[in-house]
Coordinates of C-alpha atoms and ligand atoms in Angstrom, one line a residue:
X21 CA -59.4 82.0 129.5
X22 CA -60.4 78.2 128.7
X23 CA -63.4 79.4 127.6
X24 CA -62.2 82.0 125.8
X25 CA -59.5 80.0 123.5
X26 CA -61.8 76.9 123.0
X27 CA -64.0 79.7 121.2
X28 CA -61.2 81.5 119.3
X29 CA -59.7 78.1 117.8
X30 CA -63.3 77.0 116.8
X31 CA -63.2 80.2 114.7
X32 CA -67.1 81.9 116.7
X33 CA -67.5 85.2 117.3
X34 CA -67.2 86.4 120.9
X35 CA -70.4 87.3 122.4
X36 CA -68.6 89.6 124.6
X37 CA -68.3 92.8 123.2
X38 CA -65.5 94.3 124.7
X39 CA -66.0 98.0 124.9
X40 CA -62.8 99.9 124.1
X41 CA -64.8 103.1 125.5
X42 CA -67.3 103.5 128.2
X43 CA -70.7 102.8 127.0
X44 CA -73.5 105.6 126.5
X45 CA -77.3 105.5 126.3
X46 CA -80.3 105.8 128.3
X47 CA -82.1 103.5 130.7
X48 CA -85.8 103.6 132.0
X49 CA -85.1 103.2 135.8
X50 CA -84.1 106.3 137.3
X51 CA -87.1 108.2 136.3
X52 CA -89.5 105.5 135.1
X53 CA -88.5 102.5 137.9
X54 CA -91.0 99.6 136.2
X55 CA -93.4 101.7 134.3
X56 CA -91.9 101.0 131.6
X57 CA -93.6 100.4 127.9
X58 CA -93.5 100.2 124.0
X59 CA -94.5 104.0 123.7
X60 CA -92.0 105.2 126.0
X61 CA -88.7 103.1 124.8
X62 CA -90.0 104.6 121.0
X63 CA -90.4 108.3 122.2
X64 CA -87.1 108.5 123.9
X65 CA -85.7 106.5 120.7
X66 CA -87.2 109.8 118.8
X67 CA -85.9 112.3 121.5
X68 CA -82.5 110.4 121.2
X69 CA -82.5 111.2 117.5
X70 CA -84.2 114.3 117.8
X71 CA -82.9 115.7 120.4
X72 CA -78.8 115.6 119.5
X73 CA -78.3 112.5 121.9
X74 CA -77.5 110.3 119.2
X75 CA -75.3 112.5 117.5
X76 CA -73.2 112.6 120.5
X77 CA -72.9 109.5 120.7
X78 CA -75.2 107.5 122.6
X79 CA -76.4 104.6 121.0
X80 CA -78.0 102.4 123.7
X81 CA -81.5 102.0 125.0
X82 CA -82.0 100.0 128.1
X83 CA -85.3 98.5 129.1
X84 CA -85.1 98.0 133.0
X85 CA -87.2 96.5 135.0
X86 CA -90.8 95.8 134.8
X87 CA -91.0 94.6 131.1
X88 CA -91.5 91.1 132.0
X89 CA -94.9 89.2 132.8
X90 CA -94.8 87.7 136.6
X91 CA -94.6 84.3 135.4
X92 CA -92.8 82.5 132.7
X93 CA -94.5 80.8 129.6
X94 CA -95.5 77.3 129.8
X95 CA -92.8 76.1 127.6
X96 CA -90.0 78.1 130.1
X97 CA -89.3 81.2 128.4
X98 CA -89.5 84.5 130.0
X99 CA -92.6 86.4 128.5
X100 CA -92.9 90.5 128.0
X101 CA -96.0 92.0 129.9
X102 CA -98.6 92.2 126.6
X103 CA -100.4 95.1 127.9
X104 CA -96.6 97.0 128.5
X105 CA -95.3 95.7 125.2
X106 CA -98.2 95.1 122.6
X107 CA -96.1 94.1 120.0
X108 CA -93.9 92.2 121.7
X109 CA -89.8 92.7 122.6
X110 CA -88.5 91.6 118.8
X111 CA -90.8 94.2 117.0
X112 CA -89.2 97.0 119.2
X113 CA -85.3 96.2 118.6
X114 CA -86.6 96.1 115.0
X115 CA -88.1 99.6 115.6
X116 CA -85.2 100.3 117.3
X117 CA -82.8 99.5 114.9
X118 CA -84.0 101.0 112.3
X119 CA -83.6 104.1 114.2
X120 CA -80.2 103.5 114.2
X121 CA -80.3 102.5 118.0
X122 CA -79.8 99.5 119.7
X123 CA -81.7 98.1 122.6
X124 CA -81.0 96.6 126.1
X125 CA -83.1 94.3 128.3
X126 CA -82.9 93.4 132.6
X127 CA -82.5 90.2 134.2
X128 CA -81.2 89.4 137.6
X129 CA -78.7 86.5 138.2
X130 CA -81.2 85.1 141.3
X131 CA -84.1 83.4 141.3
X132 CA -86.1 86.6 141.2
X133 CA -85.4 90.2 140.2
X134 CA -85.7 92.7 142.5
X135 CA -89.3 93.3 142.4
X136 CA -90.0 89.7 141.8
X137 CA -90.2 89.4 138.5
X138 CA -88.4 85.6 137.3
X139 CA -85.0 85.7 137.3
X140 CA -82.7 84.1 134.8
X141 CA -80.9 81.5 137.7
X142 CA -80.9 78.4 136.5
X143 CA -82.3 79.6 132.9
X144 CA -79.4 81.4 131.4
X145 CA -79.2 79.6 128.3
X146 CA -82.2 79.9 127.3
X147 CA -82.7 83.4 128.2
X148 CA -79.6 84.7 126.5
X149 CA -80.9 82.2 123.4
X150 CA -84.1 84.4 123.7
X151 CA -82.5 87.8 124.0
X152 CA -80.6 87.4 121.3
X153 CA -83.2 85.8 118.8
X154 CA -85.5 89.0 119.9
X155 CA -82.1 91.1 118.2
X156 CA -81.3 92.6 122.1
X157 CA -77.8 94.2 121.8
X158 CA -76.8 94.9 125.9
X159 CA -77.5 92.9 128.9
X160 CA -78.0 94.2 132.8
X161 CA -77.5 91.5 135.1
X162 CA -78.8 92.3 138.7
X163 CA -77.9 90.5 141.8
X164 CA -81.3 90.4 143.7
X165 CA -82.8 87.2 145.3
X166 CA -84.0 83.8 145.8
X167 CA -81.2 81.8 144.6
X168 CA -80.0 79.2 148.0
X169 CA -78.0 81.4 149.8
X170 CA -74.3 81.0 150.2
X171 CA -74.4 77.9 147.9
X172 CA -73.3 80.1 144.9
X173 CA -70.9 82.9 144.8
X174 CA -71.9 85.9 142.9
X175 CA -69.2 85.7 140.6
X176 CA -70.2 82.0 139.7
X177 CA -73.9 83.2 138.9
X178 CA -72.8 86.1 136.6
X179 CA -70.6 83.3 134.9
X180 CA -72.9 81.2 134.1
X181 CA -75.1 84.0 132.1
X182 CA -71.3 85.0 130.5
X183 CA -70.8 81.1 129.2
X184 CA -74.9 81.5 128.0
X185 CA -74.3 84.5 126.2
X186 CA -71.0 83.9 124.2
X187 CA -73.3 80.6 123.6
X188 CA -75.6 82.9 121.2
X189 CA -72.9 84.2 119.2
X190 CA -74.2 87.2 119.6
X191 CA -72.6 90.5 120.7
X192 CA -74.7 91.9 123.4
X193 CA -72.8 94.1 126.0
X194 CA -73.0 92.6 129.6
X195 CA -73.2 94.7 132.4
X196 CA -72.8 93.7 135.6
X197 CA -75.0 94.8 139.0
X198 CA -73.8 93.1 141.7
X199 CA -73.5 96.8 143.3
X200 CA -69.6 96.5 144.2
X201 CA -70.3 93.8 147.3
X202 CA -67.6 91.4 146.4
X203 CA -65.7 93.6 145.3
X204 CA -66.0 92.4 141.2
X205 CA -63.2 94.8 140.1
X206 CA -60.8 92.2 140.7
X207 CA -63.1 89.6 138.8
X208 CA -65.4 91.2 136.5
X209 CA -63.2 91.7 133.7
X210 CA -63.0 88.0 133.2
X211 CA -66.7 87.8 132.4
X212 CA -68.3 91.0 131.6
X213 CA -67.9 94.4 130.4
X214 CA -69.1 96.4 133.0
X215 CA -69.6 96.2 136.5
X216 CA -71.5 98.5 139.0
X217 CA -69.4 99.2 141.8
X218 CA -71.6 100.7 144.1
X219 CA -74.9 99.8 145.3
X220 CA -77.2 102.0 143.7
X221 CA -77.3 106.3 143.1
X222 CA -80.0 108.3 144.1
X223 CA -81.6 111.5 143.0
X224 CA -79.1 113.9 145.4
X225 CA -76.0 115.8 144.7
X226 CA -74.5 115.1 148.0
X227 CA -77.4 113.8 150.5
X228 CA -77.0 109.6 151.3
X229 CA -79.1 107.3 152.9
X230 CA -78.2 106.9 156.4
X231 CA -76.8 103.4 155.9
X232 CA -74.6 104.2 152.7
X233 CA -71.2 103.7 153.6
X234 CA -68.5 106.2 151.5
X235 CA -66.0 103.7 150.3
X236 CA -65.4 101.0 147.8
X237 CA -64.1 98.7 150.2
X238 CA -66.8 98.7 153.1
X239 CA -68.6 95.8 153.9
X240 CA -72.0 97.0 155.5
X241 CA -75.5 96.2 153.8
X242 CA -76.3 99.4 152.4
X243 CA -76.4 99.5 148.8
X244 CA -78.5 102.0 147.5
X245 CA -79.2 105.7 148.1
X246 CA -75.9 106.9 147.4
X247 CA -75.6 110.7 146.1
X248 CA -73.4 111.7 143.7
X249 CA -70.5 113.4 145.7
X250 CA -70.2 109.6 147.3
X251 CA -69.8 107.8 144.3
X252 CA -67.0 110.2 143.2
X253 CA -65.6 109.5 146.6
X254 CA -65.7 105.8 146.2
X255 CA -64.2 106.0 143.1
X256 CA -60.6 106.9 145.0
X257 CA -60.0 103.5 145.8
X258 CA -60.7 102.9 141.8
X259 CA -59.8 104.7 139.6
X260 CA -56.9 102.9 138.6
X261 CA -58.9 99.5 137.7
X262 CA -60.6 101.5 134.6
X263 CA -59.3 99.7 131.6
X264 CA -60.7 99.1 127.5
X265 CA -63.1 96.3 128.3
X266 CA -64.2 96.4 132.1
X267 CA -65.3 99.6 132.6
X268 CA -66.8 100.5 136.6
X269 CA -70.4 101.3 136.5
X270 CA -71.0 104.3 138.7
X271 CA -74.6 103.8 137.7
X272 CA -77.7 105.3 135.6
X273 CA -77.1 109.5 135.6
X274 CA -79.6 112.0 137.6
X275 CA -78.8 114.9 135.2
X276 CA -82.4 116.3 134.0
X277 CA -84.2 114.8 136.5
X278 CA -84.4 118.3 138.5
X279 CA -82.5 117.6 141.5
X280 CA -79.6 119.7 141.1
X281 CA -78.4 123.1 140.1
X282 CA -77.0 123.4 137.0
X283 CA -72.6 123.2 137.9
X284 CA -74.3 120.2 140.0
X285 CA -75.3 118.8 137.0
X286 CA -71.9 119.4 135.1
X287 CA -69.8 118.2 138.1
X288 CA -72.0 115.3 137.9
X289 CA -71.3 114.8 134.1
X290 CA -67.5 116.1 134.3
X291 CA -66.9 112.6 136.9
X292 CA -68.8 110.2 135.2
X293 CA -67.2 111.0 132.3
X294 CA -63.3 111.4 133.7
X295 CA -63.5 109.0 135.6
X296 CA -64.9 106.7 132.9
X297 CA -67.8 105.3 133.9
X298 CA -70.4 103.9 131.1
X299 CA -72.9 107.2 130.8
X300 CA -76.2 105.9 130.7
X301 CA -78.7 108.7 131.0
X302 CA -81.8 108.2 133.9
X303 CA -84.0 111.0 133.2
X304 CA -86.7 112.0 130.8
X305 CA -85.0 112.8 127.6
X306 CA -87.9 114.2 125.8
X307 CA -88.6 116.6 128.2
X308 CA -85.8 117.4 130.1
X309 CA -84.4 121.4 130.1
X310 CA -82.0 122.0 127.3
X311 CA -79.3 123.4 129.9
X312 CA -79.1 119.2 130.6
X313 CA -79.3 118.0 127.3
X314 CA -76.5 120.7 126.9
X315 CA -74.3 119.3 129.8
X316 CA -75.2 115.6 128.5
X317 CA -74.3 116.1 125.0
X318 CA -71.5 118.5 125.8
X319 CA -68.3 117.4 122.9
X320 CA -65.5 118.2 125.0
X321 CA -66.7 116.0 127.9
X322 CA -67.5 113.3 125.8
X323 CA -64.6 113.4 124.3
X324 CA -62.8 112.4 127.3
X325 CA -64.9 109.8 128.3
X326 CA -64.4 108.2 124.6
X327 CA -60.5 109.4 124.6
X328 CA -58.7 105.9 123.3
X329 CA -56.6 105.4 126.2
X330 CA -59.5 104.9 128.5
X331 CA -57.2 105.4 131.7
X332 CA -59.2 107.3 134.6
X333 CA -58.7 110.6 136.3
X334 CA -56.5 109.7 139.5
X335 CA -57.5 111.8 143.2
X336 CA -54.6 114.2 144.1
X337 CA -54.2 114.1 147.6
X338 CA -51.8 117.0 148.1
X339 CA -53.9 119.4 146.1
X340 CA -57.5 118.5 147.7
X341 CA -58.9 119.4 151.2
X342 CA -61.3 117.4 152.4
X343 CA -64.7 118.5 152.5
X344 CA -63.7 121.6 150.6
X345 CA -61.8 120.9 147.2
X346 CA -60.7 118.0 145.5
X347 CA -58.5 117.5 142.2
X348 CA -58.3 114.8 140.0
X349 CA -56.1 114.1 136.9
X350 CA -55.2 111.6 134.6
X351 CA -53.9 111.4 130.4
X352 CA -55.4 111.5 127.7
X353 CA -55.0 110.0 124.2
X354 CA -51.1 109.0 123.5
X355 CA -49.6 110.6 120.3
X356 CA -50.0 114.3 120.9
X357 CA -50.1 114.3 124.9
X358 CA -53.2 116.0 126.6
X359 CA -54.0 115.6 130.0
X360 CA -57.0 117.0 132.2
X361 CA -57.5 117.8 135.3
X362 CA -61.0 118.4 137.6
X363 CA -61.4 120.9 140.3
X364 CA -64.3 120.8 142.2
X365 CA -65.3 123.0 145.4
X366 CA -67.7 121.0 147.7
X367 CA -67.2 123.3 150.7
X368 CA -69.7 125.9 151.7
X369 CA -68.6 129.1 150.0
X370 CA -67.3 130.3 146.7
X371 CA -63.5 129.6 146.4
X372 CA -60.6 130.4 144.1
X373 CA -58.8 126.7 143.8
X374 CA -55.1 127.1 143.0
X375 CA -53.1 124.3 140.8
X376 CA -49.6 124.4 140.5
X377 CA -48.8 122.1 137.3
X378 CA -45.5 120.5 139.0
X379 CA -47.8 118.7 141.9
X380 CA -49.7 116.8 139.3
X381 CA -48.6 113.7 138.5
X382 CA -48.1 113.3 135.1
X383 CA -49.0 116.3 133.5
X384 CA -45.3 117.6 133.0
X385 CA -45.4 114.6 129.8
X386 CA -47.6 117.8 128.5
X387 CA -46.1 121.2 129.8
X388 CA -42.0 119.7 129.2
X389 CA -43.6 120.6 125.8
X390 CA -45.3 124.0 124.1
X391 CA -48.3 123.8 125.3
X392 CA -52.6 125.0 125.6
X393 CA -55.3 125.1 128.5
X394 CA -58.9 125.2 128.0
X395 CA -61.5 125.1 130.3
X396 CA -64.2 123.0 129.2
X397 CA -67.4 124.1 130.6
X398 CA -66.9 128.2 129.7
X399 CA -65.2 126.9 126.8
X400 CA -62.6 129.1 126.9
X401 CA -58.9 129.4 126.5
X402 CA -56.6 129.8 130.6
X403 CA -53.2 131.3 129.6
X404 CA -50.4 128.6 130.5
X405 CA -48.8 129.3 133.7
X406 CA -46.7 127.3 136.5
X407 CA -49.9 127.8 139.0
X408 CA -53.1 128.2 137.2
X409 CA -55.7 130.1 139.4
X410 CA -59.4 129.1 139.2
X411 CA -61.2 132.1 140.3
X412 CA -64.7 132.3 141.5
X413 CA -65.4 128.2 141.9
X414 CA -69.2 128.1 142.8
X415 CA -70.4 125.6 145.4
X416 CA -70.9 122.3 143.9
X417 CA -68.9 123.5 140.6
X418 CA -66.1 122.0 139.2
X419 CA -63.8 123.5 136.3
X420 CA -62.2 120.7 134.0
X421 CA -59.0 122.0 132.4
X422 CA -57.7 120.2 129.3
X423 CA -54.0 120.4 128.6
X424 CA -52.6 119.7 125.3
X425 CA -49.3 119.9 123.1
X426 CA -49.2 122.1 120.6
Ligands
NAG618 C1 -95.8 104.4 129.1 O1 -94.9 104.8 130.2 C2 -94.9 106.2 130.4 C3 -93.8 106.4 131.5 O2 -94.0 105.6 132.6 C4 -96.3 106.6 130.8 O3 -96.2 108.0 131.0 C5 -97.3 106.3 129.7 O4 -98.6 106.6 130.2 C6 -97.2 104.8 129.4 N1 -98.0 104.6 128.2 C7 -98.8 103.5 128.1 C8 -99.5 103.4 126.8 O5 -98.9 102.7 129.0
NAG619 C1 -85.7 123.1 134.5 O1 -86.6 124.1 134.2 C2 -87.6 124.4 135.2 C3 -88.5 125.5 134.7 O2 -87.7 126.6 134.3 C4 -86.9 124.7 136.5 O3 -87.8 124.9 137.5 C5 -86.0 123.6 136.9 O4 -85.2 123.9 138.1 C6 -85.0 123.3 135.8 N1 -84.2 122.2 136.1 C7 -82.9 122.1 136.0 C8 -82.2 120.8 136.4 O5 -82.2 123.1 135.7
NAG620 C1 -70.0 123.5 156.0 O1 -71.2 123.7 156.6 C2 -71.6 122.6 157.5 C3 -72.9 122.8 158.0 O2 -73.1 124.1 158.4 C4 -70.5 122.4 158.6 O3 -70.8 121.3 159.4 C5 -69.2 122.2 157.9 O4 -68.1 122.2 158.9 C6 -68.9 123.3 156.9 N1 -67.7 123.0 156.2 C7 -66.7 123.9 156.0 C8 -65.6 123.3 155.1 O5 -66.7 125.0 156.3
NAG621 C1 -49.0 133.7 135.8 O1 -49.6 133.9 137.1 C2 -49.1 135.1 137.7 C3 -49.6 135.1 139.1 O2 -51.0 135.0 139.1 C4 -49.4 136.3 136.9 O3 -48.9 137.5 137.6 C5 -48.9 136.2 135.5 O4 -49.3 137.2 134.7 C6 -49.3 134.9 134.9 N1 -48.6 134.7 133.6 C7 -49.3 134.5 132.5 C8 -48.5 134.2 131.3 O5 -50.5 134.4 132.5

């Protein structure tokens, strides 16, 4: 907050940007990890554009790891790989830009990065001074190591790139990766805009690593490996931090990679976007199938990610089963009221999932009033009724019903 006012009264723009909605875009990791290049960050620029991501919204193209030369320049500065990057990182946001896109670059708030590439610890001002004189637009920030254990807190580390970037004057999103272990929703909204809470997803509907644990709040080692039905299930304990500003990160998508069926691939989508994570794309978007470039660019579920009130889908308890169902709700923008509301079977078999409207919290500020269903992914019309039946709910599937006043 000092920071923050000493800024405002000497009349400098923010670096932080302050995301009212979740962030979209793409990033290189999931299906690239740290072959990444010049060629590759154009082509999906043109597949972006080409492809209807851009329309839809998604603006963002993250570089990863692996753009980054092993060693620092002589005078300091962090250097790109020459044979990755040719033309170097400022030629590319240019490229970039003119596209209509903007591009994002990876650092790590230790000593290293996670494949021992040089960290920005100890360098964040002139990092960020670079970043932003190359015209880079979004910041990750990963947690990995080298820095003198215990001396520094994470949140102290991923402060000190926060004071560096507000420094540039520049806006350039800053997202967090510090994979949920000290728990940075209660802290991250002071410094950045988005924070991972989870150690990282892996390409599998509902299969973990063995040492994943299935909450937010554990405190085991395992941070990666964690399939998609976990995430959601982490999200239980929070939901309710999603605010305008501080979004939580449920990381980079699997959708088009070709790991799940397709209602995998829209229950995947139909979370993220509910329960407001940023929605940064992780596969191949110039060549993944069009049923995923459907599900990713789908207007409806976009719609409530981006929905002004940014407030998350909640769990309902009395309406789920574990290991069978579960149903989530939450609002939708004020003014006219809408609401919606996700049903998802995870059991073993084909189920009809029943939702009487009174047990959901909330959604009578809707049906008190003349009111519409719609199911999102058949796109069609449900007739109103005090128990709406779901019929036929595949395995993996999940229906998202949007209420609204007429
Ligand atoms: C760029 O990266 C992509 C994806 O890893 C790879 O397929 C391609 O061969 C690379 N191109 C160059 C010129 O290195
Ligand atoms: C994409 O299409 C290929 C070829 O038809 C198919 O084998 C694959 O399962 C599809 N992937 C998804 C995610 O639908
Ligand atoms: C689903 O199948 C698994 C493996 O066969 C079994 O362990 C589990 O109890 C089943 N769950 C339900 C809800 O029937
Ligand atoms: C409401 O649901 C009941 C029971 O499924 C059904 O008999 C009735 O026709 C439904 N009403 C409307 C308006 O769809």
């Amino acid at each position: 907050m000092w920071q923050l006012t000493l800024v405002l009264c000497a009349g400098m723009a923010l670096a932080v940007v302050n995301p009212k909605t979740p962030q979209m875009g793409w990033s290189s990791w999931n299906a690239f990890q740290y072959d990444v290049n010049q060629s590759l960050v154009e082509n999906t620029a043109t597949a972006f554009n080409d492809r209807g991501f851009s329309k839809a919204g998604y603006n963002y193209i993250l570089i990863d790891a692996g753009w980054q030369s092993l060693t620092r320049a002589a005078d300091g500065y962090q250097q790109a790989d020459p044979a990755k990057f040719p033309d170097g990182i400022a030629a590319l946001a240019d490229t970039v830009h003119k596209m209509g896109l903007k591009l994002g670059i990876y650092s790590d708030a230790g000593i290293y990065d996670c494949g021992f590439y040089p960290g920005s610890f100890g360098y964040e001002e002139m990092d960020a001074a670079q970043f932003a004189s190359w015209g880079i637009d979004y910041l990750k920030y990963d947690n990995c190591g080298g820095f003198a254990g215990n001396t520094q807190a994470p949140a102290e580390r991923f402060l000190a790139m926060d004071y560096a970037l507000q420094k540039t004057e520049r806006d350039i999103l800053y997202a967090l990766c510090e994979w949920g272990h000290q728990f940075p929703w209660f802290w991250a909204d002071q410094i950045s805009d988005s924070y991972r809470m989870s150690g990282d997803i892996h390409a599998s509907f509902a299969g973990d690593d063995a040492s994943v644990c299935t909450t937010a709040y554990c405190l085991n080692t395992g941070y990666a490996g964690v399939s998609v039905l976990t995430m959601i299930r982490k999200m239980r304990e929070l939901s309710g931090f999603q605010k305008p500003g501080s979004w939580a990160d449920m990381d980079m998508m699997e959708i088009g990679n070709d790991v799940m069926t397709e209602v995998e691939e829209q229950t995947h989508f139909s979370f993220w976007a509910a329960l407001k994570s940023p929605l940064i794309i992780g596969a191949n978007v110039a060549t993944m199938n069009q049923s995923s470039v459907d599900i990713l660019t789908n207007a409806d579920m976009i719609a409530i990610s981006q929905d002004e009130l940014g407030t998350a889908v909640s769990y309902i308890p009395d309406l789920s089963v574990e290991d069978q169902i579960q149903v989530w709700g939450g609002p939708l923008s004020s003014g006219k009221q809408r609401f919606t509301v996700l049903a998802l079977n995870y059991g073993n078999a084909t189920t009809d999932i029943s939702i009487p409207i009174a047990s959901v919290p909330g959604l009578s500020s809707v049906t008190n009033k003349k009111y519409t269903v719609k199911e999102v992914w058949s796109n069609k019309a449900v007739s109103p009724n005090s128990t709406i039946k779901l019929t036929g709910v595949e395995v993996g599937q999940t229906k998202v019903l949007v209420f609204s006043e007429e």
